[in-house]
Short mmCIF file of C-alpha atoms in Angstrom, two decimals:
data_model
loop_
_atom_site.label_atom_id
_atom_site.label_comp_id
_atom_site.label_asym_id
_atom_site.label_seq_id
_atom_site.Cartn_x
_atom_site.Cartn_y
_atom_site.Cartn_z
CA MET A 1411 -11.26 -1.07 -21.48
CA LEU A 1412 -11.92 1.26 -18.54
CA LYS A 1413 -9.13 3.54 -19.69
CA ASN A 1414 -10.73 3.72 -23.15
CA TYR A 1415 -14.14 4.54 -21.69
CA LEU A 1416 -12.60 7.28 -19.54
CA LYS A 1417 -10.90 8.80 -22.61
CA ILE A 1418 -14.21 8.83 -24.49
CA ALA A 1419 -15.99 10.42 -21.53
CA LEU A 1420 -13.38 13.19 -21.22
CA ARG A 1421 -13.39 13.71 -25.00
CA ASN A 1422 -17.16 14.19 -25.02
CA LEU A 1423 -16.90 16.68 -22.14
CA ARG A 1424 -14.30 18.68 -24.07
CA LYS A 1425 -16.39 18.49 -27.22
CA ASN A 1426 -19.38 20.09 -25.45
CA LYS A 1427 -17.50 22.52 -23.23
CA ILE A 1428 -20.31 24.97 -22.54
CA ASP A 1429 -22.89 22.27 -21.83
CA SER A 1430 -20.37 20.41 -19.68
CA MET A 1431 -19.51 23.52 -17.66
CA ILE A 1432 -23.19 24.30 -17.10
CA SER A 1433 -24.13 20.73 -16.13
CA ILE A 1434 -21.10 20.11 -13.89
CA GLY A 1435 -21.14 23.64 -12.41
CA GLY A 1436 -24.89 23.61 -11.74
CA LEU A 1437 -24.77 20.19 -10.08
CA ALA A 1438 -21.66 21.20 -8.08
CA VAL A 1439 -23.37 24.33 -6.72
CA GLY A 1440 -26.44 22.28 -5.81
CA LEU A 1441 -24.29 19.66 -4.07
CA ALA A 1442 -22.31 22.37 -2.22
CA CYS A 1443 -25.52 23.94 -0.88
CA CYS A 1444 -26.84 20.51 0.05
CA ILE A 1445 -23.60 19.58 1.83
CA LEU A 1446 -23.58 22.80 3.88
CA LEU A 1447 -27.23 22.44 4.88
CA VAL A 1448 -26.84 18.74 5.74
CA PHE A 1449 -23.82 19.50 7.95
CA TYR A 1450 -25.78 22.30 9.61
CA VAL A 1451 -28.78 20.02 10.29
CA ARG A 1452 -26.50 17.26 11.60
CA PHE A 1453 -24.82 19.83 13.85
CA GLU A 1454 -28.18 21.01 15.23
CA TRP A 1455 -29.31 17.44 15.90
CA SER A 1456 -26.02 16.64 17.65
CA TYR A 1457 -26.64 19.08 20.53
CA ASP A 1458 -25.74 17.59 23.93
CA ASN A 1459 -25.02 14.14 22.47
CA PHE A 1460 -21.46 14.24 23.82
CA HIS A 1461 -22.63 13.93 27.45
CA VAL A 1462 -21.90 10.42 28.72
CA ASN A 1463 -24.97 10.35 30.99
CA LYS A 1464 -27.35 12.19 28.64
CA ASP A 1465 -30.01 9.44 28.91
CA ARG A 1466 -30.09 9.66 32.73
CA VAL A 1467 -29.95 13.44 33.22
CA PHE A 1468 -33.19 15.42 33.55
CA ARG A 1469 -34.33 18.93 34.45
CA ILE A 1470 -37.31 19.60 36.71
CA THR A 1471 -40.27 21.27 34.97
CA GLU A 1472 -43.26 22.92 36.63
CA LYS A 1473 -46.80 23.64 35.47
CA SER A 1474 -49.51 25.55 37.32
CA ILE A 1475 -52.78 27.36 36.76
CA GLN A 1476 -52.65 31.09 37.51
CA PRO A 1477 -55.52 32.93 39.29
CA ASP A 1478 -56.65 34.30 35.91
CA GLY A 1479 -56.96 30.72 34.60
CA GLU A 1480 -53.87 30.86 32.37
CA GLU A 1481 -51.50 27.88 32.36
CA PHE A 1482 -47.97 28.78 33.49
CA LYS A 1483 -44.98 26.65 32.48
CA SER A 1484 -41.54 27.14 33.94
CA LEU A 1485 -38.12 25.59 34.52
CA THR A 1486 -37.42 27.91 37.46
CA THR A 1487 -37.40 26.15 40.82
CA SER A 1488 -36.88 27.04 44.48
CA HIS A 1489 -33.69 26.29 46.41
CA PRO A 1490 -35.10 23.77 48.97
CA LEU A 1491 -36.39 21.53 46.16
CA SER A 1492 -33.09 19.81 45.35
CA SER A 1493 -32.29 18.71 48.91
CA ALA A 1494 -35.88 17.48 49.36
CA LEU A 1495 -35.64 15.45 46.16
CA ASP A 1496 -32.35 13.94 47.33
CA SER A 1497 -33.73 12.85 50.68
CA THR A 1498 -37.11 11.63 49.39
CA PHE A 1499 -36.45 9.61 46.24
CA PRO A 1500 -33.91 6.75 46.17
CA GLU A 1501 -34.15 6.78 42.34
CA ILE A 1502 -32.18 10.05 42.27
CA GLU A 1503 -28.41 9.73 42.46
CA GLU A 1504 -27.48 13.44 42.52
CA THR A 1505 -29.16 16.83 42.10
CA VAL A 1506 -27.62 20.07 40.88
CA ASN A 1507 -28.92 23.61 41.30
CA MET A 1508 -27.95 26.02 38.55
CA THR A 1509 -28.51 29.70 37.89
CA MET A 1510 -26.87 32.63 36.11
CA GLU A 1511 -26.23 36.17 37.32
CA GLN A 1512 -24.26 39.20 36.22
CA VAL A 1513 -21.33 40.00 38.50
CA GLN A 1514 -18.19 42.10 38.24
CA LEU A 1515 -14.79 40.52 37.61
CA GLN A 1516 -11.55 42.42 38.08
CA ILE A 1517 -9.78 42.34 34.73
CA LYS A 1518 -6.53 44.29 34.32
CA GLY A 1519 -7.19 46.46 37.35
CA ARG A 1520 -10.80 47.38 36.70
CA PHE A 1521 -14.14 45.67 37.36
CA VAL A 1522 -16.04 44.47 34.28
CA ASN A 1523 -19.60 43.11 34.12
CA GLU A 1524 -19.70 39.41 33.30
CA LEU A 1525 -22.57 36.92 33.08
CA VAL A 1526 -21.47 33.89 35.10
CA THR A 1527 -22.91 30.51 36.07
CA PHE A 1528 -23.46 29.12 39.57
CA ALA A 1529 -23.74 25.35 40.09
CA ASP A 1530 -23.56 22.69 42.80
CA PRO A 1531 -20.45 20.45 43.17
CA ALA A 1532 -22.06 17.51 41.30
CA PHE A 1533 -22.18 19.62 38.12
CA PHE A 1534 -19.25 17.77 36.56
CA LYS A 1535 -20.80 14.42 37.46
CA LEU A 1536 -23.96 15.14 35.54
CA PHE A 1537 -22.37 16.88 32.57
CA SER A 1538 -19.33 15.77 30.57
CA PHE A 1539 -17.16 18.89 30.69
CA PRO A 1540 -13.58 17.62 31.19
CA LEU A 1541 -11.12 19.70 33.19
CA LEU A 1542 -7.69 20.38 31.71
CA TYR A 1543 -6.41 21.26 35.16
CA GLY A 1544 -7.94 20.53 38.56
CA ASN A 1545 -10.08 17.79 40.06
CA GLN A 1546 -13.68 17.75 38.84
CA ASN A 1547 -14.84 16.06 42.06
CA THR A 1548 -13.59 18.90 44.26
CA ALA A 1549 -13.42 21.91 41.91
CA LEU A 1550 -16.72 23.35 43.19
CA THR A 1551 -16.57 22.15 46.81
CA ASN A 1552 -14.43 25.11 47.89
CA SER A 1553 -16.79 28.00 48.68
CA ASN A 1554 -14.15 30.43 47.38
CA GLY A 1555 -13.18 28.37 44.35
CA VAL A 1556 -13.96 29.17 40.70
CA VAL A 1557 -13.70 27.16 37.48
CA LEU A 1558 -12.74 28.95 34.27
CA SER A 1559 -12.85 27.89 30.65
CA GLU A 1560 -9.44 27.70 29.01
CA GLN A 1561 -10.28 30.71 26.85
CA LYS A 1562 -11.31 32.78 29.88
CA ALA A 1563 -8.22 31.72 31.81
CA TYR A 1564 -6.02 32.91 28.97
CA GLN A 1565 -7.91 36.21 28.80
CA LEU A 1566 -7.60 36.85 32.56
CA PHE A 1567 -4.11 35.50 33.27
CA GLY A 1568 -2.38 35.10 29.90
CA THR A 1569 -2.07 31.32 30.36
CA LYS A 1570 -4.37 28.32 30.27
CA ASN A 1571 -2.81 26.78 33.38
CA ALA A 1572 -4.11 29.37 35.84
CA LEU A 1573 -4.70 26.82 38.61
CA GLY A 1574 -4.14 28.40 42.05
CA LYS A 1575 -4.27 31.99 40.81
CA THR A 1576 -6.70 34.40 42.48
CA LEU A 1577 -9.50 36.51 41.04
CA ASP A 1578 -11.30 39.44 42.69
CA VAL A 1579 -15.06 39.35 42.18
CA LYS A 1580 -17.69 41.86 43.26
CA LEU A 1581 -20.83 40.04 44.39
CA GLY A 1582 -23.54 42.43 45.50
CA GLU A 1583 -21.89 45.23 47.44
CA GLN A 1584 -18.81 43.29 48.57
CA THR A 1585 -15.64 42.12 46.88
CA TYR A 1586 -14.44 38.55 47.38
CA THR A 1587 -11.24 36.81 46.38
CA TYR A 1588 -11.66 33.47 44.58
CA GLU A 1589 -9.01 30.88 43.84
CA VAL A 1590 -9.01 29.13 40.46
CA THR A 1591 -9.67 25.45 41.26
CA GLY A 1592 -10.27 24.18 37.75
CA ILE A 1593 -9.72 24.96 34.07
CA ALA A 1594 -12.42 23.45 31.86
CA GLN A 1595 -11.64 22.24 28.38
CA GLN A 1596 -13.21 24.48 25.75
CA ILE A 1597 -16.97 23.90 25.85
CA PRO A 1598 -18.26 22.19 22.66
CA VAL A 1599 -20.21 24.56 20.43
CA ASN A 1600 -23.03 22.00 20.24
CA SER A 1601 -23.63 22.20 23.98
CA SER A 1602 -26.82 23.90 25.18
CA ILE A 1603 -24.98 24.66 28.44
CA GLN A 1604 -22.23 27.23 27.93
CA PHE A 1605 -20.04 28.84 30.59
CA ASP A 1606 -16.78 30.74 30.88
CA VAL A 1607 -16.87 31.35 34.64
CA LEU A 1608 -18.40 28.80 37.01
CA PHE A 1609 -18.89 29.52 40.73
CA PRO A 1610 -20.16 27.24 43.52
CA PHE A 1611 -23.92 27.64 43.83
CA ASP A 1612 -23.73 28.96 47.39
CA SER A 1613 -21.80 31.97 46.08
CA PHE A 1614 -25.01 33.12 44.42
CA PHE A 1615 -26.46 34.03 47.83
CA ARG A 1616 -23.68 36.61 48.20
CA THR A 1617 -25.41 38.55 45.41
CA VAL A 1618 -28.74 38.55 47.25
CA PRO A 1619 -29.64 41.56 49.48
CA LYS A 1620 -29.52 40.70 53.19
CA GLU A 1621 -33.23 41.29 53.71
CA ARG A 1622 -34.03 38.67 51.06
CA PHE A 1623 -31.34 36.13 51.92
CA GLU A 1624 -33.47 33.92 54.16
CA MET A 1625 -36.38 33.97 51.72
CA TYR A 1626 -34.20 32.90 48.79
CA LYS A 1627 -32.52 30.23 50.87
CA THR A 1628 -35.55 28.54 52.48
CA SER A 1629 -38.78 29.52 50.71
CA TRP A 1630 -40.58 27.02 48.48
CA TYR A 1631 -42.39 29.89 46.77
CA VAL A 1632 -39.39 31.81 45.41
CA GLY A 1633 -37.85 30.39 42.25
CA PHE A 1634 -34.59 31.72 40.84
CA GLY A 1635 -32.65 28.75 39.48
CA GLU A 1636 -33.03 25.38 37.79
CA THR A 1637 -32.82 21.90 39.28
CA TRP A 1638 -31.10 19.12 37.36
CA LEU A 1639 -30.82 15.51 38.47
CA ILE A 1640 -29.30 12.22 37.42
CA LEU A 1641 -31.18 8.96 37.92
CA ARG A 1642 -29.49 5.84 39.24
CA ASP A 1643 -28.85 3.04 36.75
CA GLY A 1644 -32.06 1.13 36.19
CA ALA A 1645 -34.30 3.77 37.81
CA SER A 1646 -37.58 4.47 36.03
CA LYS A 1647 -38.39 8.02 34.95
CA LYS A 1648 -42.09 7.13 34.73
CA GLU A 1649 -42.16 5.68 38.24
CA LEU A 1650 -40.41 8.74 39.67
CA LYS A 1651 -42.87 11.13 38.01
CA SER A 1652 -45.80 9.18 39.46
CA LYS A 1653 -44.54 10.06 42.97
CA PHE A 1654 -44.34 13.82 42.34
CA PRO A 1655 -48.00 14.73 43.15
CA ASP A 1656 -47.71 13.43 46.74
CA PHE A 1657 -44.31 15.11 47.06
CA ILE A 1658 -45.74 18.50 45.99
CA GLU A 1659 -48.74 18.24 48.31
CA LYS A 1660 -46.52 17.29 51.25
CA ASN A 1661 -44.01 20.12 50.80
CA ILE A 1662 -46.11 22.97 49.39
CA GLY A 1663 -49.56 22.03 50.63
CA ASP A 1664 -52.86 23.69 49.77
CA PHE A 1665 -51.21 26.42 47.72
CA ALA A 1666 -49.95 23.83 45.23
CA VAL A 1667 -53.29 22.02 45.18
CA SER A 1668 -55.22 25.24 44.51
CA ARG A 1669 -52.91 26.10 41.59
CA LYS A 1670 -52.88 22.50 40.32
CA GLU A 1671 -49.09 22.44 40.33
CA GLU A 1672 -47.38 19.63 38.45
CA MET A 1673 -43.73 18.59 38.32
CA GLY A 1674 -42.18 16.86 35.35
CA LEU A 1675 -38.83 15.77 33.93
CA GLN A 1676 -37.25 17.25 30.83
CA PRO A 1677 -34.52 14.98 29.38
CA LEU A 1678 -31.15 16.55 28.66
CA ASN A 1679 -31.04 15.00 25.19
CA GLY A 1680 -34.33 16.71 24.30
CA ALA A 1681 -33.91 20.05 26.07
CA TYR A 1682 -32.45 21.88 23.06
CA PHE A 1683 -35.54 21.28 20.92
CA ASP A 1684 -38.16 21.61 23.67
CA GLN A 1685 -40.52 24.48 22.84
CA GLU A 1686 -42.89 23.87 25.74
CA PHE A 1687 -40.31 24.68 28.44
CA THR A 1688 -37.67 27.26 27.55
CA SER A 1689 -34.67 28.19 29.67
CA TYR A 1690 -32.67 31.34 30.33
CA ILE A 1691 -29.63 29.16 31.12
CA THR A 1692 -29.56 26.79 28.16
CA GLY A 1693 -30.14 27.68 24.54
CA ASN A 1694 -32.91 26.10 22.54
CA THR A 1695 -34.50 26.16 19.11
CA ASN A 1696 -37.42 24.72 17.18
CA LYS A 1697 -36.70 21.38 15.51
CA LEU A 1698 -39.05 22.42 12.71
CA TYR A 1699 -36.40 24.90 11.50
CA SER A 1700 -33.90 22.08 10.97
CA SER A 1701 -36.54 20.02 9.16
CA ILE A 1702 -37.29 22.99 6.87
CA LEU A 1703 -33.59 23.37 6.08
CA ALA A 1704 -33.34 19.64 5.32
CA GLY A 1705 -36.28 20.07 2.93
CA ILE A 1706 -34.57 23.07 1.32
CA ALA A 1707 -31.41 20.97 0.84
CA LEU A 1708 -33.43 18.28 -0.95
CA THR A 1709 -35.20 20.89 -3.08
CA ILE A 1710 -31.92 22.50 -4.17
CA LEU A 1711 -30.46 19.10 -4.96
CA ALA A 1712 -33.59 18.16 -6.93
CA ILE A 1713 -33.40 21.38 -8.98
CA ALA A 1714 -29.68 20.88 -9.69
CA GLY A 1715 -30.27 17.20 -10.50
CA MET A 1716 -33.08 18.01 -12.92
CA ASN A 1717 -30.94 20.64 -14.64
CA PHE A 1718 -28.18 18.06 -14.99
CA MET A 1719 -30.61 15.44 -16.32
CA CYS A 1720 -32.09 17.86 -18.88
CA LEU A 1721 -28.68 18.70 -20.31
CA THR A 1722 -27.60 15.05 -20.31
CA LEU A 1723 -30.76 13.84 -22.05
CA SER A 1724 -30.66 16.68 -24.57
CA ARG A 1725 -27.19 15.52 -25.62
CA ALA A 1726 -28.18 11.86 -25.76
CA SER A 1727 -29.61 12.02 -29.29
CA GLN A 1728 -26.30 13.46 -30.55
CA ARG A 1729 -24.61 10.17 -29.62
CA ASN A 1730 -26.72 8.00 -31.96
CA HIS A 1731 -24.12 7.75 -34.71
CA GLU A 1732 -21.32 7.01 -32.26
CA ILE A 1733 -23.33 4.27 -30.50
CA GLY A 1734 -24.52 2.91 -33.86
CA ILE A 1735 -20.91 2.54 -35.01
CA ARG A 1736 -19.97 0.75 -31.77
CA ILE A 1737 -22.88 -1.69 -32.11
CA SER A 1738 -22.06 -2.28 -35.78
CA SER A 1739 -18.47 -3.00 -34.78
CA GLY A 1740 -19.61 -5.79 -32.48
CA ALA A 1741 -20.03 -4.04 -29.14
CA GLN A 1742 -22.28 -5.98 -26.80
CA ARG A 1743 -25.37 -4.44 -25.19
CA LYS A 1744 -23.87 -4.54 -21.67
CA GLN A 1745 -20.71 -2.78 -22.92
CA VAL A 1746 -22.76 0.10 -24.36
CA ILE A 1747 -24.79 0.35 -21.16
CA PHE A 1748 -21.63 0.32 -19.02
CA GLN A 1749 -20.02 3.01 -21.19
CA LEU A 1750 -23.00 5.39 -20.98
CA TYR A 1751 -23.48 4.85 -17.24
CA GLY A 1752 -19.72 5.28 -16.73
CA GLU A 1753 -19.63 8.62 -18.57
CA ILE A 1754 -22.47 10.02 -16.48
CA PHE A 1755 -20.82 8.72 -13.29
CA VAL A 1756 -17.55 10.46 -14.21
CA THR A 1757 -19.44 13.72 -14.78
CA CYS A 1758 -21.34 13.37 -11.48
CA PHE A 1759 -18.15 12.55 -9.60
CA MET A 1760 -16.41 15.61 -11.02
CA ALA A 1761 -19.38 17.70 -9.90
CA LEU A 1762 -19.15 16.11 -6.43
CA VAL A 1763 -15.45 16.97 -6.08
CA LEU A 1764 -16.10 20.55 -7.22
CA GLY A 1765 -19.10 20.73 -4.85
CA LEU A 1766 -16.94 19.66 -1.91
CA VAL A 1767 -14.38 22.35 -2.76
CA LEU A 1768 -17.13 25.00 -3.00
CA ALA A 1769 -18.63 23.84 0.31
CA GLU A 1770 -15.25 24.05 2.05
CA VAL A 1771 -14.51 27.50 0.63
CA SER A 1772 -17.93 28.95 1.45
CA SER A 1773 -18.15 27.29 4.89
CA PRO A 1774 -16.81 30.34 6.85
CA LEU A 1775 -19.37 32.65 5.20
CA PHE A 1776 -22.17 30.15 5.87
CA GLN A 1777 -21.11 29.89 9.52
CA THR A 1778 -21.18 33.69 9.82
CA ILE A 1779 -24.69 33.82 8.36
CA THR A 1780 -26.04 31.05 10.60
CA GLY A 1781 -24.07 32.08 13.68
CA LYS A 1782 -23.03 28.45 14.25
CA ALA A 1783 -19.36 27.40 14.30
CA PHE A 1784 -19.74 23.89 12.90
CA GLU A 1785 -17.02 22.16 10.90
CA VAL A 1786 -17.40 20.84 7.34
CA ASN A 1787 -15.04 17.90 7.63
CA LEU A 1788 -15.77 14.72 5.71
CA ILE A 1789 -12.73 12.98 7.21
CA SER A 1790 -14.43 12.94 10.62
CA GLU A 1791 -17.81 12.11 9.05
CA PRO A 1792 -17.41 8.83 7.12
CA ILE A 1793 -21.18 8.42 6.98
CA MET A 1794 -21.32 11.58 4.84
CA TRP A 1795 -19.03 10.00 2.26
CA LEU A 1796 -21.47 7.12 1.96
CA ILE A 1797 -24.42 9.52 1.65
CA LEU A 1798 -22.69 11.60 -1.05
CA LEU A 1799 -21.56 8.55 -3.02
CA ALA A 1800 -25.08 7.14 -2.75
CA MET A 1801 -26.44 10.42 -4.16
CA VAL A 1802 -23.99 10.23 -7.09
CA LEU A 1803 -24.96 6.61 -7.80
CA ILE A 1804 -28.69 7.38 -7.61
CA LEU A 1805 -28.27 10.39 -9.91
CA THR A 1806 -26.21 8.26 -12.31
CA LEU A 1807 -28.86 5.55 -12.40
CA ILE A 1808 -31.77 7.97 -12.85
CA THR A 1809 -30.03 10.13 -15.45
CA GLY A 1810 -28.35 7.34 -17.36
CA SER A 1811 -31.10 4.73 -17.43
CA TYR A 1812 -33.14 6.23 -20.26
CA PRO A 1813 -30.35 6.85 -22.82
CA ALA A 1814 -28.34 3.77 -21.81
CA LEU A 1815 -31.14 1.23 -21.91
CA THR A 1816 -32.89 2.77 -24.93
CA MET A 1817 -29.81 3.14 -27.12
CA ALA A 1818 -28.35 -0.22 -26.16
CA SER A 1819 -31.63 -1.92 -27.11
CA THR A 1820 -31.98 -0.10 -30.47
CA LYS A 1821 -30.70 -1.76 -33.63
CA ALA A 1822 -27.78 -0.05 -35.34
CA GLY A 1823 -29.83 0.68 -38.49
CA LYS A 1824 -32.38 2.72 -36.56
CA LEU A 1825 -29.64 4.74 -34.87
CA PHE A 1826 -28.51 5.91 -38.34
CA SER A 1827 -32.09 6.55 -39.49
CA SER A 1828 -33.33 10.11 -40.04
CA GLN A 1829 -36.38 9.12 -37.97
CA ARG A 1830 -34.24 8.09 -35.00
CA THR A 1831 -35.42 10.97 -32.79
CA THR A 1832 -38.65 9.93 -31.08
CA GLN A 1833 -41.11 12.10 -29.27
CA ARG A 1834 -40.54 10.52 -25.87
CA ILE A 1835 -37.27 12.27 -25.09
CA PRO A 1836 -38.47 15.82 -25.81
CA ILE A 1837 -41.63 15.25 -23.72
CA PHE A 1838 -39.58 13.88 -20.82
CA VAL A 1839 -37.12 16.76 -21.05
CA LYS A 1840 -39.97 19.28 -21.18
CA ALA A 1841 -41.54 17.71 -18.11
CA LEU A 1842 -38.22 17.97 -16.24
CA ILE A 1843 -37.77 21.61 -17.27
CA ALA A 1844 -41.32 22.47 -16.19
CA THR A 1845 -40.84 20.76 -12.83
CA GLN A 1846 -37.46 22.42 -12.36
CA PHE A 1847 -38.89 25.89 -13.02
CA ALA A 1848 -41.91 25.21 -10.81
CA LEU A 1849 -39.66 24.23 -7.89
CA SER A 1850 -37.38 27.23 -8.49
CA ILE A 1851 -40.31 29.67 -8.55
CA ALA A 1852 -41.83 28.11 -5.41
CA PHE A 1853 -38.43 28.32 -3.71
CA LEU A 1854 -38.05 32.02 -4.64
CA ILE A 1855 -41.58 32.85 -3.45
CA ALA A 1856 -40.94 31.10 -0.12
CA THR A 1857 -37.60 32.92 0.29
CA PHE A 1858 -39.17 36.30 -0.50
CA THR A 1859 -42.05 35.66 1.91
CA MET A 1860 -39.73 34.59 4.74
CA ASN A 1861 -37.52 37.63 4.14
CA ARG A 1862 -40.54 39.95 4.35
CA GLN A 1863 -41.71 38.25 7.55
CA LEU A 1864 -38.26 38.58 9.12
CA GLY A 1865 -38.12 42.23 8.13
CA PHE A 1866 -41.55 42.76 9.69
CA LEU A 1867 -40.44 41.16 12.96
CA LEU A 1868 -37.22 43.19 13.12
CA ASN A 1869 -38.68 46.54 12.09
#
């Protein structure tokens, strides 16, 4: 029975080749665009989720009122803050200072400018960046040690296992020799923290002019880095924040009170989408952009689905004689319904397979346009299979319900009647076409407007 239904479905597709190509091709393109956008949105929302301790790691934020009355928000903190936090609050397990600075690395006999990261030894305790070679507990404890990414190690030494090799670095006016104490596994692309060269935080002070060294090292009023911390298991973020006002008044005094300084905690798992506090160390974006792209994906799918439904419904009346003959031959109502639903499902499934192929082929171009190296891989995303199959089933039910239920409920005599074509189908099809064109025009207007705005910003 199923084999017979499949033959009939394929025969009808061959019979209406042009319509079939348009309906399957249009739906496939819509599904391909939807798949790419959904993978992109999922990639954006997955930032920093790979960190084991992401729910316990926070970054210190600061707010103050400037003399001109303007509110100032910053993630930049002073150096003494981390040690004071460690000694004052038992809720804090570890703190990490971080900053970035441009230094000069000796590559193939000449010094080249490189933006590098400086961090305290507990860096690898807070963040889940596995080391291919070296001990993460001691990699940053050596004042003349340096951790490289595997890509950077290969670039500098021609091998990933560069443990123990030395690297000349110009910090400030002097040149220092550093030993490679760790090789980090390639940093995930969905990490807001990226580094190729990681130095111990104390090495940063070698870049500071001598006359400013003491000020950078001990002053509470000079900020140049960021302070991260990890809470102990069971510690309350809310309770810790409630203790900050007394802490600020004690350590900074009247200056902090006069500027109404406030300290807060920015969670690691929300840092990428935080628009209130932005960082020069970690990347960030507006979550609204991802939501807009998700809406665009749904709009494209809706337009493609409506196009598919219009073509399917327009062909439905051509099947009256065929269905009439089947009913006259003794076919039951449920068999007719199953056949019509099955044919539409086969068509949708073919469009899905073609859409997946198109998405895979166009993925490199889409990654180039977006600047994000995410992977379109359904094997590693079983939930996406369920979503796509659910979309096919929903489209099958919506598209097939009208012709299947109407034809199966109509007597065979009426299906052969010259008056068999009612006014309901043309009105429904017209409504779908009008909606489809309205969405398409709105989509084009929005695209044109956004393109003009981007051109205005750039030029």
